[in-house]
mmCIF file of C-alpha atoms and ligand atoms in Angstrom:
data_model
loop_
_atom_site.group_PDB
_atom_site.id
_atom_site.type_symbol
_atom_site.label_atom_id
_atom_site.label_comp_id
_atom_site.label_asym_id
_atom_site.label_seq_id
_atom_site.Cartn_x
_atom_site.Cartn_y
_atom_site.Cartn_z
ATOM 1 C CA MET A 1 69.642 -42.697 -19.561
ATOM 2 C CA ASP A 2 66.895 -40.898 -21.406
ATOM 3 C CA MET A 3 64.046 -40.761 -18.934
ATOM 4 C CA GLY A 4 65.438 -39.169 -15.769
ATOM 5 C CA ILE A 5 64.377 -35.835 -14.320
ATOM 6 C CA ILE A 6 66.313 -33.264 -12.334
ATOM 7 C CA ALA A 7 64.652 -30.073 -11.083
ATOM 8 C CA VAL A 8 66.566 -27.353 -9.263
ATOM 9 C CA HIS A 9 65.251 -24.227 -7.545
ATOM 10 C CA GLY A 10 67.250 -21.099 -6.741
ATOM 11 C CA GLY A 11 65.172 -19.994 -3.768
ATOM 12 C CA LEU A 12 62.598 -17.398 -2.866
ATOM 13 C CA ASP A 13 62.853 -13.930 -4.386
ATOM 14 C CA THR A 14 65.915 -15.030 -6.335
ATOM 15 C CA SER A 15 66.566 -13.140 -9.537
ATOM 16 C CA ARG A 16 65.399 -14.682 -12.822
ATOM 17 C CA GLU A 17 68.173 -12.807 -14.623
ATOM 18 C CA LYS A 18 70.084 -14.850 -17.199
ATOM 19 C CA GLN A 19 73.200 -15.108 -15.031
ATOM 20 C CA TYR A 20 71.219 -16.801 -12.223
ATOM 21 C CA LEU A 21 69.282 -19.124 -14.510
ATOM 22 C CA GLU A 22 72.501 -20.134 -16.243
ATOM 23 C CA ILE A 23 74.093 -21.302 -12.986
ATOM 24 C CA LEU A 24 70.959 -23.254 -12.100
ATOM 25 C CA GLN A 25 71.010 -24.822 -15.574
ATOM 26 C CA GLU A 26 74.710 -25.662 -15.313
ATOM 27 C CA ALA A 27 74.068 -27.326 -11.942
ATOM 28 C CA ALA A 28 71.101 -29.345 -13.226
ATOM 29 C CA LEU A 29 72.967 -30.557 -16.322
ATOM 30 C CA LYS A 30 75.996 -31.515 -14.253
ATOM 31 C CA GLY A 31 73.786 -33.545 -11.938
ATOM 32 C CA TYR A 32 72.090 -35.228 -14.876
ATOM 33 C CA GLU A 33 75.439 -36.581 -16.091
ATOM 34 C CA LEU A 34 75.734 -38.525 -12.817
ATOM 35 C CA LEU A 35 72.124 -39.593 -12.510
ATOM 36 C CA LEU A 36 72.625 -43.099 -13.832
ATOM 37 C CA LYS A 37 75.607 -43.653 -11.553
ATOM 38 C CA SER A 38 74.152 -42.541 -8.241
ATOM 39 C CA ARG A 39 71.220 -40.385 -7.115
ATOM 40 C CA VAL A 40 73.168 -39.112 -4.122
ATOM 41 C CA GLN A 41 76.216 -38.282 -6.228
ATOM 42 C CA ALA A 42 74.022 -36.422 -8.711
ATOM 43 C CA LEU A 43 72.420 -34.363 -5.934
ATOM 44 C CA GLU A 44 75.802 -33.520 -4.454
ATOM 45 C CA ALA A 45 77.122 -32.395 -7.842
ATOM 46 C CA VAL A 46 74.120 -30.098 -8.375
ATOM 47 C CA LEU A 47 74.410 -28.457 -4.985
ATOM 48 C CA GLN A 48 78.183 -28.117 -5.128
ATOM 49 C CA VAL A 49 77.867 -25.870 -8.200
ATOM 50 C CA LEU A 50 75.488 -23.600 -6.287
ATOM 51 C CA GLU A 51 77.418 -23.665 -3.001
ATOM 52 C CA LYS A 52 80.534 -22.568 -4.886
ATOM 53 C CA SER A 53 78.773 -19.577 -6.448
ATOM 54 C CA PRO A 54 78.624 -16.289 -4.484
ATOM 55 C CA LYS A 55 75.220 -15.675 -6.101
ATOM 56 C CA PHE A 56 73.179 -17.999 -3.893
ATOM 57 C CA ASN A 57 72.469 -18.076 -0.170
ATOM 58 C CA CYS A 58 74.358 -21.310 0.505
ATOM 59 C CA GLY A 59 78.036 -22.232 0.898
ATOM 60 C CA TYR A 60 80.136 -19.265 -0.248
ATOM 61 C CA GLY A 61 77.489 -16.559 -0.571
ATOM 62 C CA SER A 62 75.498 -17.443 2.549
ATOM 63 C CA VAL A 63 73.839 -14.663 4.519
ATOM 64 C CA LEU A 64 75.362 -13.747 7.885
ATOM 65 C CA ASN A 65 73.714 -14.334 11.241
ATOM 66 C CA PHE A 66 73.198 -11.617 13.854
ATOM 67 C CA ASP A 67 76.801 -11.918 15.037
ATOM 68 C CA GLY A 68 78.237 -11.672 11.497
ATOM 69 C CA ILE A 69 79.005 -15.386 11.198
ATOM 70 C CA VAL A 70 77.920 -17.794 8.455
ATOM 71 C CA GLU A 71 76.103 -20.844 9.815
ATOM 72 C CA MET A 72 74.802 -23.214 7.136
ATOM 73 C CA ASP A 73 72.263 -26.035 6.936
ATOM 74 C CA ALA A 74 72.217 -28.800 4.309
ATOM 75 C CA ALA A 75 70.390 -32.096 3.909
ATOM 76 C CA ILE A 76 70.090 -35.042 1.562
ATOM 77 C CA MET A 77 67.524 -37.851 1.368
ATOM 78 C CA ASP A 78 67.272 -40.944 -0.801
ATOM 79 C CA GLY A 79 63.700 -42.150 -1.241
ATOM 80 C CA PRO A 80 64.075 -45.892 -1.924
ATOM 81 C CA SER A 81 66.359 -46.489 1.081
ATOM 82 C CA SER A 82 64.783 -43.703 3.203
ATOM 83 C CA ARG A 83 68.324 -42.733 4.183
ATOM 84 C CA PHE A 84 68.533 -39.141 5.402
ATOM 85 C CA ALA A 85 71.399 -37.008 6.670
ATOM 86 C CA ALA A 86 71.781 -33.354 7.533
ATOM 87 C CA VAL A 87 74.199 -30.855 8.975
ATOM 88 C CA ALA A 88 72.898 -27.810 10.818
ATOM 89 C CA ALA A 89 74.534 -24.512 11.810
ATOM 90 C CA ILE A 90 77.829 -25.740 10.367
ATOM 91 C CA GLN A 91 80.621 -23.176 9.823
ATOM 92 C CA ASP A 92 83.688 -22.789 7.599
ATOM 93 C CA VAL A 93 83.181 -25.584 5.051
ATOM 94 C CA GLN A 94 82.849 -24.962 1.320
ATOM 95 C CA HIS A 95 80.315 -27.720 0.716
ATOM 96 C CA PRO A 96 77.893 -28.465 3.558
ATOM 97 C CA ILE A 97 76.062 -30.851 1.201
ATOM 98 C CA SER A 98 79.190 -32.994 0.916
ATOM 99 C CA VAL A 99 79.470 -33.183 4.708
ATOM 100 C CA ALA A 100 75.818 -34.286 4.831
ATOM 101 C CA ARG A 101 76.542 -36.943 2.204
ATOM 102 C CA ALA A 102 79.576 -38.198 4.169
ATOM 103 C CA LEU A 103 77.410 -38.376 7.291
ATOM 104 C CA MET A 104 74.857 -40.473 5.404
ATOM 105 C CA GLU A 105 77.350 -42.845 3.856
ATOM 106 C CA LYS A 106 79.938 -43.225 6.615
ATOM 107 C CA THR A 107 78.021 -43.096 9.892
ATOM 108 C CA SER A 108 74.766 -44.179 11.483
ATOM 109 C CA ASN A 109 74.061 -40.615 12.652
ATOM 110 C CA VAL A 110 71.324 -38.645 10.966
ATOM 111 C CA ILE A 111 71.912 -35.018 12.011
ATOM 112 C CA LEU A 112 75.022 -33.249 13.291
ATOM 113 C CA ALA A 113 74.927 -29.626 14.405
ATOM 114 C CA GLY A 114 77.303 -26.795 15.218
ATOM 115 C CA ALA A 115 80.758 -27.607 16.568
ATOM 116 C CA GLY A 116 80.131 -31.355 16.289
ATOM 117 C CA ALA A 117 79.328 -31.020 12.597
ATOM 118 C CA VAL A 118 82.500 -28.996 12.030
ATOM 119 C CA LYS A 119 84.571 -31.556 13.955
ATOM 120 C CA PHE A 120 83.128 -34.366 11.843
ATOM 121 C CA ALA A 121 83.861 -32.405 8.642
ATOM 122 C CA ARG A 122 87.503 -31.912 9.603
ATOM 123 C CA ALA A 123 87.857 -35.590 10.543
ATOM 124 C CA GLN A 124 86.546 -36.446 7.068
ATOM 125 C CA GLY A 125 89.163 -34.187 5.464
ATOM 126 C CA PHE A 126 86.997 -31.182 4.566
ATOM 127 C CA PRO A 127 89.331 -28.161 4.836
ATOM 128 C CA VAL A 128 88.593 -24.822 6.496
ATOM 129 C CA ALA A 129 86.873 -22.515 4.009
ATOM 130 C CA ASP A 130 85.890 -18.856 4.193
ATOM 131 C CA CYS A 131 82.187 -18.704 3.305
ATOM 132 C CA ILE A 132 81.716 -14.937 3.569
ATOM 133 C CA ALA A 133 81.301 -13.235 0.206
ATOM 134 C CA GLY A 134 82.082 -9.488 0.129
ATOM 135 C CA ARG A 135 78.535 -8.450 -0.807
ATOM 136 C CA GLN A 136 77.095 -10.392 2.116
ATOM 137 C CA ARG A 137 79.584 -8.861 4.580
ATOM 138 C CA GLU A 138 78.517 -5.381 3.379
ATOM 139 C CA ALA A 139 74.840 -6.333 3.572
ATOM 140 C CA TRP A 140 75.263 -7.479 7.171
ATOM 141 C CA GLN A 141 77.120 -4.281 8.108
ATOM 142 C CA LYS A 142 74.338 -2.158 6.607
ATOM 143 C CA ALA A 143 71.627 -4.229 8.283
ATOM 144 C CA ARG A 144 73.308 -3.967 11.693
ATOM 145 C CA ALA A 145 73.788 -0.221 11.211
ATOM 146 C CA SER A 146 70.054 0.133 10.452
ATOM 147 C CA LEU A 147 69.196 -1.754 13.627
ATOM 148 C CA ALA A 148 71.585 0.450 15.628
ATOM 149 C CA ARG A 149 69.677 3.504 14.343
ATOM 150 C CA GLY A 150 66.404 1.865 15.379
ATOM 151 C CA GLU A 151 65.398 1.276 11.744
ATOM 152 C CA LYS A 152 64.189 -1.884 10.008
ATOM 153 C CA PRO A 153 66.935 -3.254 7.694
ATOM 154 C CA ALA A 154 66.099 -2.767 4.004
ATOM 155 C CA GLN A 155 67.648 -6.068 2.991
ATOM 156 C CA ASN A 156 65.638 -9.039 1.793
ATOM 157 C CA LEU A 157 65.536 -11.687 4.516
ATOM 158 C CA TYR A 158 66.260 -14.566 2.140
ATOM 159 C CA THR A 159 68.834 -13.091 -0.180
ATOM 160 C CA GLY A 160 70.607 -10.690 2.174
ATOM 161 C CA LEU A 161 70.523 -7.902 -0.387
ATOM 162 C CA ALA A 162 68.078 -5.255 -1.524
ATOM 163 C CA ALA A 163 69.000 -5.859 -5.179
ATOM 164 C CA PRO A 164 68.405 -9.174 -7.017
ATOM 165 C CA TYR A 165 70.353 -11.986 -5.477
ATOM 166 C CA GLY A 166 70.030 -15.680 -4.745
ATOM 167 C CA ASP A 167 68.460 -17.598 -1.869
ATOM 168 C CA THR A 168 68.458 -21.168 -0.509
ATOM 169 C CA VAL A 169 68.818 -23.855 -3.177
ATOM 170 C CA GLY A 170 67.207 -27.260 -3.540
ATOM 171 C CA CYS A 171 67.054 -30.170 -5.953
ATOM 172 C CA VAL A 172 64.727 -33.110 -6.539
ATOM 173 C CA LEU A 173 65.371 -35.944 -8.965
ATOM 174 C CA TRP A 174 63.983 -39.166 -10.367
ATOM 175 C CA ASP A 175 66.338 -41.589 -12.115
ATOM 176 C CA GLY A 176 63.646 -43.813 -13.587
ATOM 177 C CA THR A 177 63.597 -46.087 -10.557
ATOM 178 C CA GLY A 178 63.952 -43.906 -7.463
ATOM 179 C CA LEU A 179 63.509 -40.405 -6.075
ATOM 180 C CA ALA A 180 65.822 -38.236 -3.996
ATOM 181 C CA ALA A 181 66.098 -34.678 -2.642
ATOM 182 C CA ALA A 182 68.730 -32.279 -1.319
ATOM 183 C CA SER A 183 68.878 -28.699 -0.097
ATOM 184 C CA SER A 184 71.459 -26.178 1.153
ATOM 185 C CA THR A 185 71.185 -22.747 2.780
ATOM 186 C CA GLY A 186 72.758 -20.020 4.860
ATOM 187 C CA GLY A 187 69.320 -19.453 6.447
ATOM 188 C CA CYS A 188 68.067 -15.915 7.027
ATOM 189 C CA LEU A 189 70.009 -12.687 7.355
ATOM 190 C CA LEU A 190 70.503 -11.652 11.017
ATOM 191 C CA LYS A 191 69.193 -15.002 12.266
ATOM 192 C CA THR A 192 69.826 -15.865 15.896
ATOM 193 C CA PRO A 193 73.145 -17.730 16.223
ATOM 194 C CA GLY A 194 72.387 -21.445 16.378
ATOM 195 C CA ARG A 195 69.014 -21.052 14.636
ATOM 196 C CA VAL A 196 68.198 -23.970 12.322
ATOM 197 C CA GLY A 197 65.647 -23.616 9.518
ATOM 198 C CA ASP A 198 63.554 -25.986 7.430
ATOM 199 C CA THR A 199 66.342 -27.082 5.061
ATOM 200 C CA PRO A 200 67.632 -29.895 7.323
ATOM 201 C CA SER A 201 64.242 -30.528 8.984
ATOM 202 C CA LEU A 202 62.968 -33.918 7.857
ATOM 203 C CA GLY A 203 59.348 -33.595 6.774
ATOM 204 C CA GLY A 204 59.439 -29.814 7.217
ATOM 205 C CA GLY A 205 61.630 -28.586 4.370
ATOM 206 C CA ILE A 206 62.721 -31.851 2.761
ATOM 207 C CA PHE A 207 61.347 -35.337 2.194
ATOM 208 C CA ALA A 208 61.862 -38.246 -0.193
ATOM 209 C CA SER A 209 60.096 -41.596 -0.374
ATOM 210 C CA LYS A 210 59.046 -44.146 -2.992
ATOM 211 C CA THR A 211 56.224 -41.701 -3.825
ATOM 212 C CA SER A 212 57.911 -38.324 -4.167
ATOM 213 C CA ALA A 213 60.910 -36.092 -3.564
ATOM 214 C CA VAL A 214 60.172 -32.650 -2.111
ATOM 215 C CA VAL A 215 62.187 -29.554 -1.173
ATOM 216 C CA CYS A 216 60.807 -26.350 0.304
ATOM 217 C CA THR A 217 62.071 -22.908 1.211
ATOM 218 C CA GLY A 218 60.722 -19.697 2.687
ATOM 219 C CA ILE A 219 60.048 -18.907 6.328
ATOM 220 C CA GLY A 220 61.703 -22.036 7.715
ATOM 221 C CA GLU A 221 59.878 -22.060 11.027
ATOM 222 C CA ALA A 222 56.507 -22.166 9.260
ATOM 223 C CA PHE A 223 57.548 -25.157 7.135
ATOM 224 C CA ILE A 224 58.820 -27.018 10.200
ATOM 225 C CA GLU A 225 55.686 -26.443 12.259
ATOM 226 C CA THR A 226 53.386 -27.532 9.435
ATOM 227 C CA LEU A 227 55.507 -30.504 8.252
ATOM 228 C CA THR A 228 54.898 -29.221 4.763
ATOM 229 C CA ALA A 229 57.328 -31.469 2.838
ATOM 230 C CA LYS A 230 55.777 -34.594 4.355
ATOM 231 C CA TYR A 231 52.294 -33.204 3.621
ATOM 232 C CA VAL A 232 53.211 -32.836 -0.078
ATOM 233 C CA ASP A 233 54.326 -36.480 -0.117
ATOM 234 C CA GLN A 234 51.015 -37.563 1.451
ATOM 235 C CA VAL A 235 48.976 -35.586 -1.063
ATOM 236 C CA ILE A 236 50.908 -37.154 -3.945
ATOM 237 C CA ALA A 237 50.477 -40.615 -2.373
ATOM 238 C CA ALA A 238 46.726 -39.927 -2.373
ATOM 239 C CA GLY A 239 46.821 -39.689 -6.177
ATOM 240 C CA ASN A 240 47.512 -36.025 -6.913
ATOM 241 C CA GLU A 241 50.147 -34.732 -9.314
ATOM 242 C CA PRO A 242 53.013 -32.626 -7.885
ATOM 243 C CA ASN A 243 51.606 -29.347 -9.240
ATOM 244 C CA GLN A 244 48.354 -29.902 -7.387
ATOM 245 C CA ALA A 245 50.129 -31.190 -4.255
ATOM 246 C CA THR A 246 52.515 -28.223 -4.012
ATOM 247 C CA ARG A 247 49.603 -25.847 -4.588
ATOM 248 C CA LEU A 248 47.521 -27.445 -1.838
ATOM 249 C CA ALA A 249 50.503 -27.466 0.520
ATOM 250 C CA LEU A 250 51.296 -23.819 -0.021
ATOM 251 C CA GLY A 251 47.634 -22.894 0.444
ATOM 252 C CA ARG A 252 47.659 -24.840 3.717
ATOM 253 C CA LEU A 253 50.914 -23.168 4.817
ATOM 254 C CA TYR A 254 49.463 -19.740 4.102
ATOM 255 C CA GLU A 255 46.197 -20.530 5.853
ATOM 256 C CA GLN A 256 47.963 -21.792 8.972
ATOM 257 C CA LYS A 257 50.966 -19.457 9.141
ATOM 258 C CA LYS A 258 50.447 -16.597 6.661
ATOM 259 C CA ALA A 259 53.985 -17.440 5.506
ATOM 260 C CA GLU A 260 55.784 -17.085 2.196
ATOM 261 C CA GLY A 261 57.424 -20.042 0.557
ATOM 262 C CA GLY A 262 58.285 -22.080 -2.496
ATOM 263 C CA ILE A 263 57.909 -25.852 -2.965
ATOM 264 C CA LEU A 264 59.371 -28.134 -5.632
ATOM 265 C CA ALA A 265 58.407 -31.795 -6.022
ATOM 266 C CA VAL A 266 58.728 -34.721 -8.407
ATOM 267 C CA ASP A 267 56.746 -37.964 -8.330
ATOM 268 C CA ALA A 268 57.554 -41.564 -9.223
ATOM 269 C CA ARG A 269 56.322 -41.063 -12.795
ATOM 270 C CA GLY A 270 58.696 -38.160 -13.329
ATOM 271 C CA ASN A 271 56.069 -35.396 -13.069
ATOM 272 C CA VAL A 272 57.473 -32.139 -11.688
ATOM 273 C CA GLY A 273 55.426 -29.540 -9.821
ATOM 274 C CA SER A 274 56.286 -26.291 -8.082
ATOM 275 C CA THR A 275 54.373 -23.468 -6.458
ATOM 276 C CA PHE A 276 55.370 -20.279 -4.620
ATOM 277 C CA ASN A 277 53.756 -17.172 -3.173
ATOM 278 C CA ALA A 278 56.501 -14.547 -3.326
ATOM 279 C CA GLY A 279 58.129 -12.309 -5.930
ATOM 280 C CA ARG A 280 60.135 -14.987 -7.721
ATOM 281 C CA PHE A 281 61.079 -18.661 -7.462
ATOM 282 C CA PRO A 282 63.278 -19.716 -10.393
ATOM 283 C CA VAL A 283 63.172 -23.423 -11.230
ATOM 284 C CA VAL A 284 65.029 -25.218 -13.996
ATOM 285 C CA VAL A 285 64.142 -28.719 -15.153
ATOM 286 C CA VAL A 286 66.235 -31.210 -17.113
ATOM 287 C CA ALA A 287 64.183 -34.086 -18.544
ATOM 288 C CA GLY A 288 65.758 -36.864 -20.593
ATOM 289 C CA GLY A 289 69.028 -34.919 -20.597
ATOM 290 C CA ARG A 290 67.522 -31.743 -22.090
ATOM 291 C CA LEU A 291 66.611 -28.463 -20.462
ATOM 292 C CA ILE A 292 62.868 -27.740 -20.532
ATOM 293 C CA ASP A 293 62.315 -24.330 -22.124
ATOM 294 C CA ASN A 294 61.252 -21.562 -19.762
ATOM 295 C CA TYR A 295 59.783 -23.771 -17.000
ATOM 296 C CA GLN A 296 57.513 -21.621 -14.784
ATOM 297 C CA PRO A 297 56.316 -22.574 -11.297
ATOM 298 C CA VAL A 298 52.784 -21.593 -10.282
ATOM 299 C CA ASN A 299 52.630 -18.278 -8.375
ATOM 300 C CA LEU A 300 49.844 -18.091 -5.804
ATOM 301 C CA ARG A 301 50.774 -14.621 -4.602
ATOM 302 C CA ALA A 302 47.910 -12.949 -6.409
ATOM 303 C CA GLU A 303 45.459 -15.268 -4.611
ATOM 304 C CA GLN A 304 46.921 -14.604 -1.154
ATOM 305 C CA VAL A 305 46.904 -11.217 0.558
ATOM 306 C CA HIS A 306 50.161 -10.674 2.465
HETATM 307 N N1 LIG B 1 64.217 -21.527 4.205
HETATM 308 C C1 LIG B 1 65.490 -21.304 4.730
HETATM 309 C C2 LIG B 1 65.483 -21.092 6.178
HETATM 310 O O1 LIG B 1 64.469 -20.683 6.740
HETATM 311 O O2 LIG B 1 66.481 -21.325 6.783
#
């Protein structure tokens, strides 16, 4: 395998400090090792590394909802077969992405949510796992205390913390013949219990076809209502490269919703593109088994007044 591509993002406003980039790189390289074997297996391997880390808002490290509970969303899609599966508002599993994969491979269901998703996970042998990292527990306590005083919480919505931290994660890949995408998140700090974001929303925050693989993050509701991931796929199908398609899609999102976001896409020729309009959006790319040096997504923030 010397022509595959894996691109991984660490979410909106995620730190670009070495320690964050190194985990993203480790995840991408691990996925690349499995790329020839199975696209879905490669995606799962990438996201498992990030779900295990307390540094990202997914798996262990997820932000807490209003009630102080972690509810996670994860999704996976294989372009050539158009198979899709997602879990939403799932609790107490270490790897929501693995539950989504099991759903895809072992059932005819497409999305499971809440208690049903947890029940399915247990039936598949996924053990109970504590997903609350200490820093996120403290962040939630501080945010709730601010609300109790009638103040706006200082924490970043995506990362849960005021200091650099990690957000939702996503991965797109091309193995030389097909495209696939996956994403995992704890959602937004203080979200309404039961709230589901764009991560498991087909066409909103994730899409894969014979044309492209796309993952998005940011204000989930805005991505869902604008079907942004599907729009990126359509723009690529019309002959545009992923950089142009993600740029157009983010411009459209901002025009319609005034929302912040980040989009990562790869096309069927192995071209990667990514655009965001926030403080940071770290992306690492492995092409032909090697890390691309200092890959930088396009930042539209300067062009958009928030
Ligand atoms: N983009 C993550 C969420 O809104 O849940």
